[in-house]
PDB file of C-alpha atoms in Angstrom:
ATOM      1  CA  UNK A   1     126.847 -32.345   2.490  1.00  0.00           C
ATOM      2  CA  UNK A   2     129.680 -34.722   3.267  1.00  0.00           C
ATOM      3  CA  UNK A   3     127.580 -36.748   5.730  1.00  0.00           C
ATOM      4  CA  UNK A   4     128.932 -38.143   9.032  1.00  0.00           C
ATOM      5  CA  UNK A   5     132.667 -38.552   8.865  1.00  0.00           C
ATOM      6  CA  UNK A   6     134.440 -41.062  11.038  1.00  0.00           C
ATOM      7  CA  UNK A   7     138.158 -41.785  11.339  1.00  0.00           C
ATOM      8  CA  UNK A   8     140.059 -43.840  11.108  1.00  0.00           C
ATOM      9  CA  UNK A   9     138.276 -46.421   8.942  1.00  0.00           C
ATOM     10  CA  UNK A  10     140.352 -49.220  10.226  1.00  0.00           C
ATOM     11  CA  UNK A  11     142.414 -49.508  13.405  1.00  0.00           C
ATOM     12  CA  UNK A  12     144.585 -52.413  14.464  1.00  0.00           C
ATOM     13  CA  UNK A  13     146.139 -52.205  17.868  1.00  0.00           C
ATOM     14  CA  UNK A  14     147.632 -54.342  20.591  1.00  0.00           C
ATOM     15  CA  UNK A  15     145.839 -55.281  23.877  1.00  0.00           C
ATOM     16  CA  UNK A  16     146.613 -52.525  26.420  1.00  0.00           C
ATOM     17  CA  UNK A  17     147.009 -49.681  23.987  1.00  0.00           C
ATOM     18  CA  UNK A  18     144.834 -46.596  23.966  1.00  0.00           C
ATOM     19  CA  UNK A  19     142.485 -46.261  20.998  1.00  0.00           C
ATOM     20  CA  UNK A  20     140.686 -43.039  19.978  1.00  0.00           C
ATOM     21  CA  UNK A  21     137.853 -43.003  17.470  1.00  0.00           C
ATOM     22  CA  UNK A  22     136.699 -39.750  15.948  1.00  0.00           C
ATOM     23  CA  UNK A  23     133.467 -38.455  14.555  1.00  0.00           C
ATOM     24  CA  UNK A  24     132.227 -35.302  12.743  1.00  0.00           C
ATOM     25  CA  UNK A  25     128.502 -35.086  12.634  1.00  0.00           C
ATOM     26  CA  UNK A  26     126.595 -33.449   9.876  1.00  0.00           C
ATOM     27  CA  UNK A  27     126.630 -29.628  10.284  1.00  0.00           C
ATOM     28  CA  UNK A  28     123.440 -28.492  12.139  1.00  0.00           C
ATOM     29  CA  UNK A  29     122.759 -31.922  13.727  1.00  0.00           C
ATOM     30  CA  UNK A  30     122.436 -31.489  17.519  1.00  0.00           C
ATOM     31  CA  UNK A  31     122.180 -35.150  18.550  1.00  0.00           C
ATOM     32  CA  UNK A  32     125.048 -37.597  18.287  1.00  0.00           C
ATOM     33  CA  UNK A  33     125.129 -41.291  18.945  1.00  0.00           C
ATOM     34  CA  UNK A  34     127.981 -43.818  19.291  1.00  0.00           C
ATOM     35  CA  UNK A  35     127.009 -47.468  18.416  1.00  0.00           C
ATOM     36  CA  UNK A  36     129.001 -50.713  18.510  1.00  0.00           C
ATOM     37  CA  UNK A  37     128.259 -53.544  16.079  1.00  0.00           C
ATOM     38  CA  UNK A  38     129.232 -57.057  16.717  1.00  0.00           C
ATOM     39  CA  UNK A  39     128.063 -60.382  15.320  1.00  0.00           C
ATOM     40  CA  UNK A  40     127.029 -61.556  18.768  1.00  0.00           C
ATOM     41  CA  UNK A  41     125.032 -58.577  20.026  1.00  0.00           C
ATOM     42  CA  UNK A  42     124.174 -56.628  16.821  1.00  0.00           C
ATOM     43  CA  UNK A  43     124.044 -52.852  17.126  1.00  0.00           C
ATOM     44  CA  UNK A  44     124.355 -51.474  20.681  1.00  0.00           C
ATOM     45  CA  UNK A  45     123.927 -47.839  21.719  1.00  0.00           C
ATOM     46  CA  UNK A  46     126.985 -46.845  23.792  1.00  0.00           C
ATOM     47  CA  UNK A  47     126.269 -43.116  24.440  1.00  0.00           C
ATOM     48  CA  UNK A  48     124.038 -40.374  23.284  1.00  0.00           C
ATOM     49  CA  UNK A  49     124.821 -36.540  23.232  1.00  0.00           C
ATOM     50  CA  UNK A  50     122.315 -33.777  22.826  1.00  0.00           C
ATOM     51  CA  UNK A  51     123.592 -30.322  22.200  1.00  0.00           C
ATOM     52  CA  UNK A  52     127.086 -31.565  23.205  1.00  0.00           C
ATOM     53  CA  UNK A  53     125.950 -32.778  26.518  1.00  0.00           C
ATOM     54  CA  UNK A  54     126.114 -36.616  27.361  1.00  0.00           C
ATOM     55  CA  UNK A  55     122.475 -37.581  28.198  1.00  0.00           C
ATOM     56  CA  UNK A  56     122.760 -41.351  28.464  1.00  0.00           C
ATOM     57  CA  UNK A  57     125.975 -43.298  28.786  1.00  0.00           C
ATOM     58  CA  UNK A  58     124.411 -46.435  30.291  1.00  0.00           C
ATOM     59  CA  UNK A  59     125.479 -48.399  27.241  1.00  0.00           C
ATOM     60  CA  UNK A  60     129.189 -47.786  27.785  1.00  0.00           C
ATOM     61  CA  UNK A  61     130.626 -51.184  28.654  1.00  0.00           C
ATOM     62  CA  UNK A  62     132.858 -50.155  31.497  1.00  0.00           C
ATOM     63  CA  UNK A  63     135.264 -47.456  32.807  1.00  0.00           C
ATOM     64  CA  UNK A  64     137.794 -48.243  30.066  1.00  0.00           C
ATOM     65  CA  UNK A  65     135.399 -46.443  27.583  1.00  0.00           C
ATOM     66  CA  UNK A  66     134.922 -42.671  27.581  1.00  0.00           C
ATOM     67  CA  UNK A  67     133.379 -40.293  25.136  1.00  0.00           C
ATOM     68  CA  UNK A  68     133.502 -36.578  24.741  1.00  0.00           C
ATOM     69  CA  UNK A  69     131.891 -33.997  22.526  1.00  0.00           C
ATOM     70  CA  UNK A  70     133.799 -30.698  23.070  1.00  0.00           C
ATOM     71  CA  UNK A  71     131.909 -28.904  20.394  1.00  0.00           C
ATOM     72  CA  UNK A  72     128.966 -29.373  17.982  1.00  0.00           C
ATOM     73  CA  UNK A  73     131.270 -30.647  15.162  1.00  0.00           C
ATOM     74  CA  UNK A  74     133.468 -33.205  16.869  1.00  0.00           C
ATOM     75  CA  UNK A  75     133.287 -36.206  19.124  1.00  0.00           C
ATOM     76  CA  UNK A  76     135.736 -38.765  20.309  1.00  0.00           C
ATOM     77  CA  UNK A  77     135.288 -42.289  21.730  1.00  0.00           C
ATOM     78  CA  UNK A  78     138.367 -43.523  23.681  1.00  0.00           C
ATOM     79  CA  UNK A  79     139.167 -46.938  25.010  1.00  0.00           C
ATOM     80  CA  UNK A  80     141.925 -47.305  27.436  1.00  0.00           C
ATOM     81  CA  UNK A  81     143.341 -49.858  27.885  1.00  0.00           C
ATOM     82  CA  UNK A  82     141.963 -51.715  24.931  1.00  0.00           C
ATOM     83  CA  UNK A  83     141.104 -55.480  25.057  1.00  0.00           C
ATOM     84  CA  UNK A  84     140.539 -58.096  22.385  1.00  0.00           C
ATOM     85  CA  UNK A  85     136.816 -58.245  23.331  1.00  0.00           C
ATOM     86  CA  UNK A  86     136.547 -54.648  22.210  1.00  0.00           C
ATOM     87  CA  UNK A  87     137.069 -55.695  18.590  1.00  0.00           C
ATOM     88  CA  UNK A  88     134.010 -54.459  16.704  1.00  0.00           C
ATOM     89  CA  UNK A  89     132.771 -51.813  14.262  1.00  0.00           C
ATOM     90  CA  UNK A  90     132.082 -48.602  15.945  1.00  0.00           C
ATOM     91  CA  UNK A  91     129.527 -46.265  14.250  1.00  0.00           C
ATOM     92  CA  UNK A  92     128.688 -42.696  14.917  1.00  0.00           C
ATOM     93  CA  UNK A  93     125.354 -41.323  13.902  1.00  0.00           C
ATOM     94  CA  UNK A  94     123.845 -37.834  14.039  1.00  0.00           C
ATOM     95  CA  UNK A  95     120.317 -36.458  13.850  1.00  0.00           C
ATOM     96  CA  UNK A  96     118.771 -32.964  13.597  1.00  0.00           C
ATOM     97  CA  UNK A  97     116.345 -32.073  16.320  1.00  0.00           C
ATOM     98  CA  UNK A  98     113.487 -34.442  16.721  1.00  0.00           C
ATOM     99  CA  UNK A  99     113.805 -35.728  13.267  1.00  0.00           C
ATOM    100  CA  UNK A 100     113.562 -39.543  13.429  1.00  0.00           C
ATOM    101  CA  UNK A 101     116.122 -40.219  10.643  1.00  0.00           C
ATOM    102  CA  UNK A 102     119.574 -41.149  11.844  1.00  0.00           C
ATOM    103  CA  UNK A 103     122.476 -40.565   9.596  1.00  0.00           C
ATOM    104  CA  UNK A 104     125.325 -42.993  10.084  1.00  0.00           C
ATOM    105  CA  UNK A 105     129.023 -42.747   9.345  1.00  0.00           C
ATOM    106  CA  UNK A 106     130.912 -45.518   7.538  1.00  0.00           C
ATOM    107  CA  UNK A 107     132.260 -46.848  10.870  1.00  0.00           C
ATOM    108  CA  UNK A 108     135.576 -47.661  12.350  1.00  0.00           C
ATOM    109  CA  UNK A 109     136.689 -51.331  12.140  1.00  0.00           C
ATOM    110  CA  UNK A 110     138.661 -51.868  15.295  1.00  0.00           C
ATOM    111  CA  UNK A 111     140.773 -54.953  15.905  1.00  0.00           C
ATOM    112  CA  UNK A 112     142.549 -55.502  19.176  1.00  0.00           C
ATOM    113  CA  UNK A 113     145.154 -58.269  19.055  1.00  0.00           C
TER     114      UNK A 113
ATOM    115  CA  UNK B   6     110.996 -53.678  27.631  1.00  0.00           C
ATOM    116  CA  UNK B   7     111.039 -52.783  23.989  1.00  0.00           C
ATOM    117  CA  UNK B   8     112.628 -55.192  21.641  1.00  0.00           C
ATOM    118  CA  UNK B   9     112.837 -56.111  17.903  1.00  0.00           C
ATOM    119  CA  UNK B  10     113.150 -59.615  16.534  1.00  0.00           C
ATOM    120  CA  UNK B  11     114.249 -60.356  12.995  1.00  0.00           C
ATOM    121  CA  UNK B  12     114.516 -63.576  11.057  1.00  0.00           C
ATOM    122  CA  UNK B  13     118.025 -64.891  10.989  1.00  0.00           C
ATOM    123  CA  UNK B  14     119.988 -64.913   7.821  1.00  0.00           C
ATOM    124  CA  UNK B  15     121.554 -65.114   5.561  1.00  0.00           C
ATOM    125  CA  UNK B  16     118.718 -65.118   3.052  1.00  0.00           C
ATOM    126  CA  UNK B  17     119.829 -66.158  -0.402  1.00  0.00           C
ATOM    127  CA  UNK B  18     117.731 -65.481  -3.431  1.00  0.00           C
ATOM    128  CA  UNK B  19     118.021 -65.435  -7.236  1.00  0.00           C
ATOM    129  CA  UNK B  20     117.611 -62.187  -9.021  1.00  0.00           C
ATOM    130  CA  UNK B  21     113.910 -61.242  -9.684  1.00  0.00           C
ATOM    131  CA  UNK B  22     112.743 -63.419  -6.714  1.00  0.00           C
ATOM    132  CA  UNK B  23     110.246 -62.194  -4.112  1.00  0.00           C
ATOM    133  CA  UNK B  24     111.756 -61.066  -0.862  1.00  0.00           C
ATOM    134  CA  UNK B  25     110.263 -61.123   2.652  1.00  0.00           C
ATOM    135  CA  UNK B  26     112.204 -60.437   5.713  1.00  0.00           C
ATOM    136  CA  UNK B  27     110.221 -60.800   8.974  1.00  0.00           C
ATOM    137  CA  UNK B  28     110.317 -58.433  11.852  1.00  0.00           C
ATOM    138  CA  UNK B  29     108.234 -58.392  14.995  1.00  0.00           C
ATOM    139  CA  UNK B  30     108.408 -55.995  17.888  1.00  0.00           C
ATOM    140  CA  UNK B  31     107.541 -55.661  21.523  1.00  0.00           C
ATOM    141  CA  UNK B  32     106.806 -52.128  22.798  1.00  0.00           C
ATOM    142  CA  UNK B  33     104.275 -50.281  24.846  1.00  0.00           C
ATOM    143  CA  UNK B  34     102.228 -47.656  23.198  1.00  0.00           C
ATOM    144  CA  UNK B  35     102.736 -46.710  19.586  1.00  0.00           C
ATOM    145  CA  UNK B  36     106.377 -46.744  18.450  1.00  0.00           C
ATOM    146  CA  UNK B  37     107.666 -45.621  15.070  1.00  0.00           C
ATOM    147  CA  UNK B  38     109.044 -48.383  12.922  1.00  0.00           C
ATOM    148  CA  UNK B  39     111.969 -48.409  10.612  1.00  0.00           C
ATOM    149  CA  UNK B  40     114.003 -50.442   8.093  1.00  0.00           C
ATOM    150  CA  UNK B  41     117.676 -49.454   7.679  1.00  0.00           C
ATOM    151  CA  UNK B  42     119.966 -50.979   5.017  1.00  0.00           C
ATOM    152  CA  UNK B  43     123.785 -51.500   5.427  1.00  0.00           C
ATOM    153  CA  UNK B  44     125.724 -52.053   2.222  1.00  0.00           C
ATOM    154  CA  UNK B  45     129.182 -53.556   2.370  1.00  0.00           C
ATOM    155  CA  UNK B  46     131.695 -51.202   4.110  1.00  0.00           C
ATOM    156  CA  UNK B  47     129.149 -48.504   4.789  1.00  0.00           C
ATOM    157  CA  UNK B  48     127.012 -47.265   7.669  1.00  0.00           C
ATOM    158  CA  UNK B  49     123.333 -47.811   7.956  1.00  0.00           C
ATOM    159  CA  UNK B  50     120.929 -45.756   5.799  1.00  0.00           C
ATOM    160  CA  UNK B  51     117.259 -45.361   6.350  1.00  0.00           C
ATOM    161  CA  UNK B  52     115.315 -47.416   3.907  1.00  0.00           C
ATOM    162  CA  UNK B  53     111.691 -46.627   4.947  1.00  0.00           C
ATOM    163  CA  UNK B  54     109.576 -45.862   8.023  1.00  0.00           C
ATOM    164  CA  UNK B  55     106.084 -45.900   9.315  1.00  0.00           C
ATOM    165  CA  UNK B  56     104.815 -43.938  12.297  1.00  0.00           C
ATOM    166  CA  UNK B  57     101.365 -45.293  12.998  1.00  0.00           C
ATOM    167  CA  UNK B  58      99.287 -48.451  12.641  1.00  0.00           C
ATOM    168  CA  UNK B  59      98.376 -49.510   9.021  1.00  0.00           C
ATOM    169  CA  UNK B  60     100.927 -46.979   7.588  1.00  0.00           C
ATOM    170  CA  UNK B  61     102.911 -48.349   4.712  1.00  0.00           C
ATOM    171  CA  UNK B  62     106.514 -47.282   4.242  1.00  0.00           C
ATOM    172  CA  UNK B  63     108.003 -47.611   0.789  1.00  0.00           C
ATOM    173  CA  UNK B  64     111.273 -46.862  -0.985  1.00  0.00           C
ATOM    174  CA  UNK B  65     113.243 -48.307  -3.949  1.00  0.00           C
ATOM    175  CA  UNK B  66     110.605 -51.009  -4.457  1.00  0.00           C
ATOM    176  CA  UNK B  67     110.686 -52.130  -0.874  1.00  0.00           C
ATOM    177  CA  UNK B  68     107.541 -51.904   1.232  1.00  0.00           C
ATOM    178  CA  UNK B  69     106.577 -52.592   4.932  1.00  0.00           C
ATOM    179  CA  UNK B  70     103.271 -52.213   6.618  1.00  0.00           C
ATOM    180  CA  UNK B  71     102.879 -51.317  10.312  1.00  0.00           C
ATOM    181  CA  UNK B  72     100.636 -54.135  11.641  1.00  0.00           C
ATOM    182  CA  UNK B  73      99.727 -53.377  15.267  1.00  0.00           C
ATOM    183  CA  UNK B  74      97.451 -56.476  15.614  1.00  0.00           C
ATOM    184  CA  UNK B  75     100.394 -58.768  14.865  1.00  0.00           C
ATOM    185  CA  UNK B  76     103.123 -56.365  16.071  1.00  0.00           C
ATOM    186  CA  UNK B  77     104.927 -56.791  12.832  1.00  0.00           C
ATOM    187  CA  UNK B  78     106.682 -54.760  10.089  1.00  0.00           C
ATOM    188  CA  UNK B  79     107.745 -57.229   7.579  1.00  0.00           C
ATOM    189  CA  UNK B  80     109.980 -56.034   4.675  1.00  0.00           C
ATOM    190  CA  UNK B  81     108.980 -57.028   1.159  1.00  0.00           C
ATOM    191  CA  UNK B  82     110.148 -56.497  -2.436  1.00  0.00           C
ATOM    192  CA  UNK B  83     108.572 -58.017  -5.490  1.00  0.00           C
ATOM    193  CA  UNK B  84     111.737 -58.471  -7.509  1.00  0.00           C
ATOM    194  CA  UNK B  85     115.144 -58.249  -5.933  1.00  0.00           C
ATOM    195  CA  UNK B  86     118.317 -57.266  -7.801  1.00  0.00           C
ATOM    196  CA  UNK B  87     121.961 -58.191  -7.178  1.00  0.00           C
ATOM    197  CA  UNK B  88     122.472 -54.480  -5.948  1.00  0.00           C
ATOM    198  CA  UNK B  89     120.004 -55.275  -3.165  1.00  0.00           C
ATOM    199  CA  UNK B  90     122.511 -57.504  -1.423  1.00  0.00           C
ATOM    200  CA  UNK B  91     123.072 -55.911   1.993  1.00  0.00           C
ATOM    201  CA  UNK B  92     122.201 -56.292   5.606  1.00  0.00           C
ATOM    202  CA  UNK B  93     118.791 -55.164   6.596  1.00  0.00           C
ATOM    203  CA  UNK B  94     117.945 -53.914  10.176  1.00  0.00           C
ATOM    204  CA  UNK B  95     114.470 -53.500  11.656  1.00  0.00           C
ATOM    205  CA  UNK B  96     114.241 -50.861  14.344  1.00  0.00           C
ATOM    206  CA  UNK B  97     111.735 -49.005  16.484  1.00  0.00           C
ATOM    207  CA  UNK B  98     111.748 -45.714  18.339  1.00  0.00           C
ATOM    208  CA  UNK B  99     109.210 -45.144  20.970  1.00  0.00           C
ATOM    209  CA  UNK B 100     107.217 -42.008  20.349  1.00  0.00           C
ATOM    210  CA  UNK B 101     107.257 -40.805  23.941  1.00  0.00           C
ATOM    211  CA  UNK B 102     110.198 -38.630  23.180  1.00  0.00           C
ATOM    212  CA  UNK B 103     112.905 -41.139  23.822  1.00  0.00           C
ATOM    213  CA  UNK B 104     115.991 -40.727  21.725  1.00  0.00           C
ATOM    214  CA  UNK B 105     116.581 -44.517  21.967  1.00  0.00           C
ATOM    215  CA  UNK B 106     116.331 -46.618  18.734  1.00  0.00           C
ATOM    216  CA  UNK B 107     116.130 -50.286  19.287  1.00  0.00           C
ATOM    217  CA  UNK B 108     117.619 -52.275  16.432  1.00  0.00           C
ATOM    218  CA  UNK B 109     117.180 -55.885  15.536  1.00  0.00           C
ATOM    219  CA  UNK B 110     120.225 -58.043  14.860  1.00  0.00           C
ATOM    220  CA  UNK B 111     120.087 -57.558  11.186  1.00  0.00           C
ATOM    221  CA  UNK B 112     119.407 -60.018   8.277  1.00  0.00           C
ATOM    222  CA  UNK B 113     121.937 -60.468   5.497  1.00  0.00           C
ATOM    223  CA  UNK B 114     120.472 -60.818   1.902  1.00  0.00           C
ATOM    224  CA  UNK B 115     122.417 -62.264  -0.767  1.00  0.00           C
ATOM    225  CA  UNK B 116     121.015 -61.942  -4.321  1.00  0.00           C
ATOM    226  CA  UNK B 117     122.615 -64.146  -7.070  1.00  0.00           C
ATOM    227  CA  UNK B 118     122.626 -63.310 -10.680  1.00  0.00           C
TER     228      UNK B 118
END
């Protein structure tokens, strides 16, 4: 199994630009999580999908952030417009059923200049 | 609410030294407890877990015991190696069915040859 696949690995963009991060969960996993990691706040849950349906987006910082999961094998996290304070590492993770083990992707390092 | 507190890093040790990384938690009921490890440039990986009081999780020479009386889940290893250099995250998941994992801020470990 290839694991959770995220793209791009690195993204550098200018303030005001739209950024789209992509995630392919492990096949057969029905839960998907987007996390943001920063030095100041550690690992924060942004949004959680179960069976492609957003269950909890209370961690999404503001309306500039949106996430979709059009099917079981693909999810996107979009920031529009991006700001320097959005600079962080964004992780996608998936899980199968009620299994407690989360599988993380390698993350996207986002830098907004 | 639920929370996890870890000792601040970085922790710097010589090879073959004894390792302890402290973790305490606040939660109602009986959460499951986890240690995740993040190697440079990678996503988090589950290292070990414990699901009830007095359980000991172990993997790759690392151990942690679920201590309900002290609400702690300290990570230990008797003899660290350079390859153990990474960031270690303590986490909890409440067993009431919630999907939410609460992560600590992480502790960076550096092992010197």
